[in-house]
PDB file of C-alpha atoms in Angstrom:
ATOM      1  CA  UNK A   1     -17.823 -17.534  -2.947  1.00 92.00           C
ATOM      2  CA  UNK A   2     -14.068 -16.971  -4.656  1.00 97.00           C
ATOM      3  CA  UNK A   3     -11.543 -17.415  -2.371  1.00 98.00           C
ATOM      4  CA  UNK A   4      -9.327 -14.129  -2.625  1.00 98.00           C
ATOM      5  CA  UNK A   5      -6.462 -12.445  -0.495  1.00 98.00           C
ATOM      6  CA  UNK A   6      -5.207  -8.937  -0.182  1.00 98.00           C
ATOM      7  CA  UNK A   7      -2.453  -7.084  -0.821  1.00 98.00           C
ATOM      8  CA  UNK A   8      -2.380  -5.145   1.819  1.00 98.00           C
ATOM      9  CA  UNK A   9      -0.193  -1.673   1.630  1.00 96.00           C
ATOM     10  CA  UNK A  10      -1.608  -0.672   5.162  1.00 98.00           C
ATOM     11  CA  UNK A  11      -3.023   2.352   3.592  1.00 98.00           C
ATOM     12  CA  UNK A  12      -6.183   4.441   2.497  1.00 98.00           C
ATOM     13  CA  UNK A  13      -6.926   2.626  -0.954  1.00 98.00           C
ATOM     14  CA  UNK A  14      -6.045  -1.224   0.260  1.00 98.00           C
ATOM     15  CA  UNK A  15      -8.368  -0.261   3.014  1.00 98.00           C
ATOM     16  CA  UNK A  16     -11.182   1.063   0.806  1.00 98.00           C
ATOM     17  CA  UNK A  17     -10.872  -2.141  -2.024  1.00 98.00           C
ATOM     18  CA  UNK A  18     -11.535  -4.093   0.734  1.00 98.00           C
ATOM     19  CA  UNK A  19     -14.510  -2.441   2.002  1.00 98.00           C
ATOM     20  CA  UNK A  20     -15.568  -1.899  -1.519  1.00 98.00           C
ATOM     21  CA  UNK A  21     -15.338  -5.745  -2.008  1.00 98.00           C
ATOM     22  CA  UNK A  22     -16.591  -7.279   1.699  1.00 97.00           C
ATOM     23  CA  UNK A  23     -19.877  -5.180   0.131  1.00 96.00           C
ATOM     24  CA  UNK A  24     -20.278  -7.090  -2.704  1.00 94.00           C
ATOM     25  CA  UNK A  25     -20.275 -10.398  -0.883  1.00 93.00           C
ATOM     26  CA  UNK A  26     -18.256 -11.885  -4.257  1.00 96.00           C
ATOM     27  CA  UNK A  27     -15.264 -12.486  -2.797  1.00 97.00           C
ATOM     28  CA  UNK A  28     -13.744 -14.611   0.399  1.00 97.00           C
ATOM     29  CA  UNK A  29     -10.825 -12.372   1.754  1.00 98.00           C
ATOM     30  CA  UNK A  30      -9.137 -14.723   3.599  1.00 98.00           C
ATOM     31  CA  UNK A  31      -6.160 -13.270   3.975  1.00 98.00           C
ATOM     32  CA  UNK A  32      -3.763 -10.036   3.636  1.00 98.00           C
ATOM     33  CA  UNK A  33      -0.580 -10.093   1.945  1.00 98.00           C
ATOM     34  CA  UNK A  34       2.237  -7.886   3.076  1.00 98.00           C
ATOM     35  CA  UNK A  35       5.608  -6.987   1.930  1.00 96.00           C
ATOM     36  CA  UNK A  36       7.912  -5.864   4.759  1.00 96.00           C
ATOM     37  CA  UNK A  37      11.924  -4.601   4.855  1.00 94.00           C
ATOM     38  CA  UNK A  38      13.336  -7.261   7.226  1.00 94.00           C
ATOM     39  CA  UNK A  39      16.600  -5.366   7.885  1.00 93.00           C
ATOM     40  CA  UNK A  40      14.538  -2.442   9.434  1.00 94.00           C
ATOM     41  CA  UNK A  41      11.407  -4.408  10.199  1.00 96.00           C
ATOM     42  CA  UNK A  42       8.790  -2.260   8.406  1.00 96.00           C
ATOM     43  CA  UNK A  43       6.597  -2.338   5.643  1.00 96.00           C
ATOM     44  CA  UNK A  44       7.629  -1.038   2.500  1.00 88.00           C
ATOM     45  CA  UNK A  45       7.972   2.350   1.352  1.00 85.00           C
ATOM     46  CA  UNK A  46       5.598   3.037   3.632  1.00 93.00           C
ATOM     47  CA  UNK A  47       7.749   2.541   6.253  1.00 94.00           C
ATOM     48  CA  UNK A  48       5.431   2.034   9.309  1.00 98.00           C
ATOM     49  CA  UNK A  49       6.297  -0.714  11.909  1.00 98.00           C
ATOM     50  CA  UNK A  50       5.295  -4.225  11.126  1.00 98.00           C
ATOM     51  CA  UNK A  51       3.885  -4.645  15.339  1.00 98.00           C
ATOM     52  CA  UNK A  52       1.045  -1.969  13.833  1.00 98.00           C
ATOM     53  CA  UNK A  53       0.623  -3.654  10.761  1.00 98.00           C
ATOM     54  CA  UNK A  54       0.319  -6.683  12.786  1.00 98.00           C
ATOM     55  CA  UNK A  55      -2.710  -5.109  14.818  1.00 98.00           C
ATOM     56  CA  UNK A  56      -4.188  -3.551  12.050  1.00 98.00           C
ATOM     57  CA  UNK A  57      -4.573  -7.519  10.609  1.00 98.00           C
ATOM     58  CA  UNK A  58      -6.208  -8.313  13.957  1.00 98.00           C
ATOM     59  CA  UNK A  59      -8.584  -5.259  14.422  1.00 98.00           C
ATOM     60  CA  UNK A  60      -9.423  -6.460  10.780  1.00 98.00           C
ATOM     61  CA  UNK A  61      -9.880  -9.773  11.984  1.00 98.00           C
ATOM     62  CA  UNK A  62      -7.912 -10.971   9.376  1.00 98.00           C
ATOM     63  CA  UNK A  63      -5.096 -13.530   8.112  1.00 98.00           C
ATOM     64  CA  UNK A  64      -1.367 -11.462   7.944  1.00 98.00           C
ATOM     65  CA  UNK A  65       1.170 -13.250   5.397  1.00 98.00           C
ATOM     66  CA  UNK A  66       4.757 -10.934   5.491  1.00 97.00           C
ATOM     67  CA  UNK A  67       6.953 -11.911   2.746  1.00 97.00           C
ATOM     68  CA  UNK A  68       9.983 -10.382   4.076  1.00 95.00           C
ATOM     69  CA  UNK A  69      12.354  -8.183   1.619  1.00 93.00           C
ATOM     70  CA  UNK A  70      16.633  -7.560   2.559  1.00 89.00           C
ATOM     71  CA  UNK A  71      15.936  -3.318   1.487  1.00 79.00           C
ATOM     72  CA  UNK A  72      16.068  -2.498  -2.079  1.00 78.00           C
ATOM     73  CA  UNK A  73      16.527  -6.003  -3.930  1.00 83.00           C
ATOM     74  CA  UNK A  74      17.056  -6.538  -7.706  1.00 85.00           C
ATOM     75  CA  UNK A  75      13.712  -6.811  -9.297  1.00 87.00           C
ATOM     76  CA  UNK A  76      15.040 -10.187 -10.528  1.00 90.00           C
ATOM     77  CA  UNK A  77      14.707 -11.315  -6.941  1.00 92.00           C
ATOM     78  CA  UNK A  78      12.050  -9.238  -5.347  1.00 93.00           C
ATOM     79  CA  UNK A  79      10.173 -11.463  -9.264  1.00 94.00           C
ATOM     80  CA  UNK A  80      11.042 -14.565  -7.458  1.00 95.00           C
ATOM     81  CA  UNK A  81      10.447 -14.308  -3.626  1.00 96.00           C
ATOM     82  CA  UNK A  82       6.434 -12.941  -4.651  1.00 96.00           C
ATOM     83  CA  UNK A  83       6.412 -16.081  -8.101  1.00 96.00           C
ATOM     84  CA  UNK A  84       6.955 -18.042  -4.636  1.00 97.00           C
ATOM     85  CA  UNK A  85       4.467 -16.772  -2.328  1.00 97.00           C
ATOM     86  CA  UNK A  86       2.039 -16.288  -5.117  1.00 97.00           C
ATOM     87  CA  UNK A  87       2.219 -19.862  -5.895  1.00 97.00           C
ATOM     88  CA  UNK A  88       2.270 -21.142  -3.045  1.00 97.00           C
ATOM     89  CA  UNK A  89      -1.181 -18.947  -2.273  1.00 98.00           C
ATOM     90  CA  UNK A  90      -2.537 -20.899  -5.587  1.00 98.00           C
ATOM     91  CA  UNK A  91      -1.619 -23.963  -3.985  1.00 97.00           C
ATOM     92  CA  UNK A  92      -3.408 -23.281  -0.800  1.00 97.00           C
ATOM     93  CA  UNK A  93      -6.780 -22.332  -3.020  1.00 97.00           C
ATOM     94  CA  UNK A  94      -6.604 -18.787  -3.224  1.00 98.00           C
ATOM     95  CA  UNK A  95      -7.764 -17.638  -6.806  1.00 98.00           C
ATOM     96  CA  UNK A  96      -8.015 -14.725  -6.696  1.00 98.00           C
ATOM     97  CA  UNK A  97      -5.565 -12.080  -6.086  1.00 98.00           C
ATOM     98  CA  UNK A  98      -7.084  -8.425  -5.077  1.00 98.00           C
ATOM     99  CA  UNK A  99      -5.304  -5.040  -5.384  1.00 98.00           C
ATOM    100  CA  UNK A 100      -6.098  -1.030  -4.954  1.00 97.00           C
ATOM    101  CA  UNK A 101      -4.341   0.072  -8.081  1.00 97.00           C
ATOM    102  CA  UNK A 102      -6.830   2.722  -9.333  1.00 97.00           C
ATOM    103  CA  UNK A 103      -5.196   4.008 -12.638  1.00 95.00           C
ATOM    104  CA  UNK A 104      -1.429   3.100 -13.286  1.00 94.00           C
ATOM    105  CA  UNK A 105      -1.966   0.723 -16.752  1.00 96.00           C
ATOM    106  CA  UNK A 106       1.737  -0.137 -16.903  1.00 94.00           C
ATOM    107  CA  UNK A 107       1.123  -1.079 -12.726  1.00 94.00           C
ATOM    108  CA  UNK A 108      -1.734  -2.952 -13.748  1.00 96.00           C
ATOM    109  CA  UNK A 109      -0.360  -4.887 -16.933  1.00 97.00           C
ATOM    110  CA  UNK A 110       3.112  -6.138 -14.886  1.00 95.00           C
ATOM    111  CA  UNK A 111       0.620  -7.481 -11.708  1.00 96.00           C
ATOM    112  CA  UNK A 112      -1.448  -9.693 -14.649  1.00 97.00           C
ATOM    113  CA  UNK A 113       1.733 -10.599 -16.357  1.00 96.00           C
ATOM    114  CA  UNK A 114       3.136 -11.790 -13.223  1.00 96.00           C
ATOM    115  CA  UNK A 115       0.370 -13.537 -11.743  1.00 97.00           C
ATOM    116  CA  UNK A 116      -0.492 -15.720 -14.492  1.00 97.00           C
ATOM    117  CA  UNK A 117       2.498 -17.495 -14.176  1.00 96.00           C
ATOM    118  CA  UNK A 118       1.050 -19.179 -11.214  1.00 96.00           C
ATOM    119  CA  UNK A 119      -2.886 -19.477 -12.480  1.00 97.00           C
ATOM    120  CA  UNK A 120      -3.942 -16.425  -9.850  1.00 98.00           C
ATOM    121  CA  UNK A 121      -6.558 -13.909 -11.165  1.00 98.00           C
ATOM    122  CA  UNK A 122      -6.093 -10.190  -9.959  1.00 98.00           C
ATOM    123  CA  UNK A 123      -8.661  -7.926  -9.283  1.00 98.00           C
ATOM    124  CA  UNK A 124      -8.946  -4.830  -8.970  1.00 98.00           C
ATOM    125  CA  UNK A 125     -11.626  -2.636  -7.279  1.00 98.00           C
ATOM    126  CA  UNK A 126     -11.100   0.753  -7.749  1.00 98.00           C
ATOM    127  CA  UNK A 127      -9.641   0.629 -11.075  1.00 98.00           C
ATOM    128  CA  UNK A 128     -10.288   3.818 -13.588  1.00 97.00           C
ATOM    129  CA  UNK A 129     -12.564   5.795  -9.889  1.00 98.00           C
ATOM    130  CA  UNK A 130     -12.525   9.239  -9.604  1.00 98.00           C
ATOM    131  CA  UNK A 131     -10.067   9.394  -7.141  1.00 97.00           C
ATOM    132  CA  UNK A 132     -11.535  12.859  -5.228  1.00 97.00           C
ATOM    133  CA  UNK A 133     -14.541  10.736  -5.597  1.00 98.00           C
ATOM    134  CA  UNK A 134     -12.766   8.192  -3.193  1.00 98.00           C
ATOM    135  CA  UNK A 135     -11.807   9.690  -1.107  1.00 98.00           C
ATOM    136  CA  UNK A 136     -14.879  11.343  -0.224  1.00 98.00           C
ATOM    137  CA  UNK A 137     -15.888   8.128   0.382  1.00 98.00           C
ATOM    138  CA  UNK A 138     -13.409   7.135   2.653  1.00 98.00           C
ATOM    139  CA  UNK A 139     -14.197   9.660   4.731  1.00 98.00           C
ATOM    140  CA  UNK A 140     -17.685   9.775   4.354  1.00 98.00           C
ATOM    141  CA  UNK A 141     -17.975   5.953   5.402  1.00 98.00           C
ATOM    142  CA  UNK A 142     -15.794   5.994   8.563  1.00 98.00           C
ATOM    143  CA  UNK A 143     -12.261   5.406   7.510  1.00 98.00           C
ATOM    144  CA  UNK A 144      -9.631   7.518   9.797  1.00 98.00           C
ATOM    145  CA  UNK A 145      -5.891   7.924   8.163  1.00 98.00           C
ATOM    146  CA  UNK A 146      -2.935   9.644   8.748  1.00 98.00           C
ATOM    147  CA  UNK A 147      -0.449  10.757   6.316  1.00 98.00           C
ATOM    148  CA  UNK A 148       3.514   8.923   7.083  1.00 98.00           C
ATOM    149  CA  UNK A 149       5.048   9.613   3.616  1.00 97.00           C
ATOM    150  CA  UNK A 150       5.239  12.287   0.663  1.00 97.00           C
ATOM    151  CA  UNK A 151       7.595  12.753  -1.383  1.00 95.00           C
ATOM    152  CA  UNK A 152      10.066  15.610  -0.855  1.00 95.00           C
ATOM    153  CA  UNK A 153       9.930  16.827  -3.695  1.00 93.00           C
ATOM    154  CA  UNK A 154       6.208  17.248  -3.896  1.00 95.00           C
ATOM    155  CA  UNK A 155       5.200  18.032  -0.750  1.00 97.00           C
ATOM    156  CA  UNK A 156       6.460  19.823   1.880  1.00 96.00           C
ATOM    157  CA  UNK A 157       7.890  18.663   5.979  1.00 97.00           C
ATOM    158  CA  UNK A 158       4.423  19.790   6.835  1.00 97.00           C
ATOM    159  CA  UNK A 159       2.315  17.309   5.175  1.00 98.00           C
ATOM    160  CA  UNK A 160       3.801  14.023   6.457  1.00 98.00           C
ATOM    161  CA  UNK A 161       2.377  13.345   9.902  1.00 98.00           C
ATOM    162  CA  UNK A 162      -1.139  15.112   9.348  1.00 98.00           C
ATOM    163  CA  UNK A 163      -4.906  13.485   9.647  1.00 98.00           C
ATOM    164  CA  UNK A 164      -5.965  12.622   5.961  1.00 98.00           C
ATOM    165  CA  UNK A 165      -8.933  14.947   5.783  1.00 98.00           C
ATOM    166  CA  UNK A 166     -10.838  17.140   3.963  1.00 98.00           C
ATOM    167  CA  UNK A 167      -8.596  19.971   5.151  1.00 98.00           C
ATOM    168  CA  UNK A 168      -5.929  18.026   4.213  1.00 98.00           C
ATOM    169  CA  UNK A 169      -7.209  17.087   0.199  1.00 98.00           C
ATOM    170  CA  UNK A 170      -7.949  20.576  -0.344  1.00 97.00           C
ATOM    171  CA  UNK A 171      -4.637  21.835   0.788  1.00 98.00           C
ATOM    172  CA  UNK A 172      -2.933  19.705  -1.609  1.00 98.00           C
ATOM    173  CA  UNK A 173      -1.036  21.638  -4.583  1.00 97.00           C
ATOM    174  CA  UNK A 174      -2.491  21.496  -7.833  1.00 95.00           C
ATOM    175  CA  UNK A 175      -1.145  18.791  -9.924  1.00 95.00           C
ATOM    176  CA  UNK A 176      -1.009  16.164  -6.731  1.00 97.00           C
ATOM    177  CA  UNK A 177      -3.920  13.534  -7.176  1.00 97.00           C
ATOM    178  CA  UNK A 178      -6.305  13.023  -4.055  1.00 97.00           C
ATOM    179  CA  UNK A 179      -5.126   9.444  -3.358  1.00 97.00           C
ATOM    180  CA  UNK A 180      -1.091  10.483  -4.193  1.00 96.00           C
ATOM    181  CA  UNK A 181      -2.152   7.662  -6.724  1.00 94.00           C
ATOM    182  CA  UNK A 182       1.252   8.891  -8.455  1.00 93.00           C
ATOM    183  CA  UNK A 183       2.967   8.137  -5.485  1.00 93.00           C
ATOM    184  CA  UNK A 184       2.891  12.304  -3.419  1.00 96.00           C
ATOM    185  CA  UNK A 185       1.897  10.323  -0.169  1.00 97.00           C
ATOM    186  CA  UNK A 186       1.097   7.414   1.674  1.00 97.00           C
ATOM    187  CA  UNK A 187      -1.061   6.350   4.416  1.00 98.00           C
ATOM    188  CA  UNK A 188      -1.616   3.845   7.169  1.00 98.00           C
ATOM    189  CA  UNK A 189      -4.923   3.456   8.696  1.00 98.00           C
ATOM    190  CA  UNK A 190      -6.064   3.153  11.772  1.00 98.00           C
ATOM    191  CA  UNK A 191     -10.012   3.068  11.677  1.00 98.00           C
ATOM    192  CA  UNK A 192     -12.962   2.471   9.626  1.00 98.00           C
ATOM    193  CA  UNK A 193     -16.561   0.681   9.215  1.00 98.00           C
ATOM    194  CA  UNK A 194     -13.891  -2.558   9.089  1.00 98.00           C
ATOM    195  CA  UNK A 195     -12.525  -2.463  11.692  1.00 98.00           C
ATOM    196  CA  UNK A 196     -13.292  -3.742  15.655  1.00 98.00           C
ATOM    197  CA  UNK A 197     -11.580  -1.224  17.946  1.00 98.00           C
ATOM    198  CA  UNK A 198      -9.400   1.847  16.449  1.00 98.00           C
ATOM    199  CA  UNK A 199      -5.692   0.754  16.369  1.00 98.00           C
ATOM    200  CA  UNK A 200      -3.394   2.705  19.034  1.00 98.00           C
ATOM    201  CA  UNK A 201      -0.480   4.645  18.142  1.00 98.00           C
ATOM    202  CA  UNK A 202       1.511   7.871  19.511  1.00 98.00           C
ATOM    203  CA  UNK A 203       3.436  10.678  16.393  1.00 98.00           C
ATOM    204  CA  UNK A 204       7.006  10.151  16.699  1.00 98.00           C
ATOM    205  CA  UNK A 205       9.039  11.914  14.456  1.00 97.00           C
ATOM    206  CA  UNK A 206       9.214  13.410  11.344  1.00 97.00           C
ATOM    207  CA  UNK A 207      12.451  12.593   8.821  1.00 96.00           C
ATOM    208  CA  UNK A 208      13.566  12.992   5.364  1.00 94.00           C
ATOM    209  CA  UNK A 209      14.966   9.946   3.699  1.00 89.00           C
ATOM    210  CA  UNK A 210      17.032   9.987   0.810  1.00 87.00           C
ATOM    211  CA  UNK A 211      17.362   6.120  -1.099  1.00 75.00           C
ATOM    212  CA  UNK A 212      20.599   5.615  -3.208  1.00 69.00           C
ATOM    213  CA  UNK A 213      20.699   3.152  -5.719  1.00 55.00           C
ATOM    214  CA  UNK A 214      22.672  -0.093  -4.883  1.00 48.00           C
ATOM    215  CA  UNK A 215      25.492  -1.562  -7.072  1.00 47.00           C
ATOM    216  CA  UNK A 216      23.908  -4.478  -8.883  1.00 48.00           C
ATOM    217  CA  UNK A 217      22.624  -3.383 -12.575  1.00 42.00           C
ATOM    218  CA  UNK A 218      19.256  -5.290 -12.336  1.00 43.00           C
ATOM    219  CA  UNK A 219      18.812  -2.880  -9.197  1.00 40.00           C
ATOM    220  CA  UNK A 220      14.640  -1.627 -10.257  1.00 41.00           C
ATOM    221  CA  UNK A 221      15.252   1.689  -8.314  1.00 36.00           C
ATOM    222  CA  UNK A 222      19.050   2.413 -10.492  1.00 36.00           C
ATOM    223  CA  UNK A 223      16.988   1.429 -13.566  1.00 34.00           C
ATOM    224  CA  UNK A 224      14.769   4.385 -12.338  1.00 34.00           C
ATOM    225  CA  UNK A 225      16.322   7.554 -10.917  1.00 32.00           C
ATOM    226  CA  UNK A 226      15.962   9.410 -13.655  1.00 36.00           C
ATOM    227  CA  UNK A 227      12.223   9.476 -13.754  1.00 41.00           C
ATOM    228  CA  UNK A 228      11.849   8.625 -10.006  1.00 57.00           C
ATOM    229  CA  UNK A 229      12.115  10.259  -6.968  1.00 69.00           C
ATOM    230  CA  UNK A 230      14.288   9.809  -4.720  1.00 80.00           C
ATOM    231  CA  UNK A 231      13.859  11.608  -1.278  1.00 91.00           C
ATOM    232  CA  UNK A 232      11.293  11.423   0.979  1.00 95.00           C
ATOM    233  CA  UNK A 233       9.529  12.447   4.113  1.00 97.00           C
ATOM    234  CA  UNK A 234       8.523   9.753   7.036  1.00 97.00           C
ATOM    235  CA  UNK A 235       6.609  10.320  10.255  1.00 98.00           C
ATOM    236  CA  UNK A 236       7.043   7.103  12.535  1.00 98.00           C
ATOM    237  CA  UNK A 237       4.429   5.754  14.533  1.00 98.00           C
ATOM    238  CA  UNK A 238       4.842   4.614  17.796  1.00 98.00           C
ATOM    239  CA  UNK A 239       2.914   1.188  19.286  1.00 98.00           C
ATOM    240  CA  UNK A 240       1.033   2.108  22.230  1.00 95.00           C
TER     241      UNK A 240
END
């Protein structure tokens, strides 16, 4: 079988990608790779505590590789860190890098170009599948997830901290992707057909956070502030 690792966000797309890959039986998934904001010890963008990330990996029965990043880093530094990490994985015998991306062409091209430098091949098991169909499958096979982050320009506070179910999907405003593929919302998967046991947690407070670019001219976030949204609602999950 083909030795692979999965780029793990802790959310629905990564979980469904892993489920599909395992069912195909073509790849041997031996590791999860996750970037974490080391300043706050939480998963980058999703805002989930690293302790819960580790619990996920344990319940999935997979080794976890954490890449620490100091907050809002320049794109050049991010690429440097990831080049080092992917080269290390390639030296460990990994040949394939799995992603949960669905339809963002620019992001796919970026991943392909970065991995080509170290001789890794990207795989996109969810690519171009209808996102509503994906969410229906996600729920039908028994995955359970909670919404941990929402774009406050597109979704109000009430959407954050909700269980991802059919009622949630039907309540999404027009124009919001059912998978949140445009960054509308992010989730934490706590149970499903590939979990040994559910990940246990309590729901904490919901807070709004506004991000600002740094003074670094190479800051990829700074370059995109005219087109990217900067305010998000986060639901804190507290490990039990």
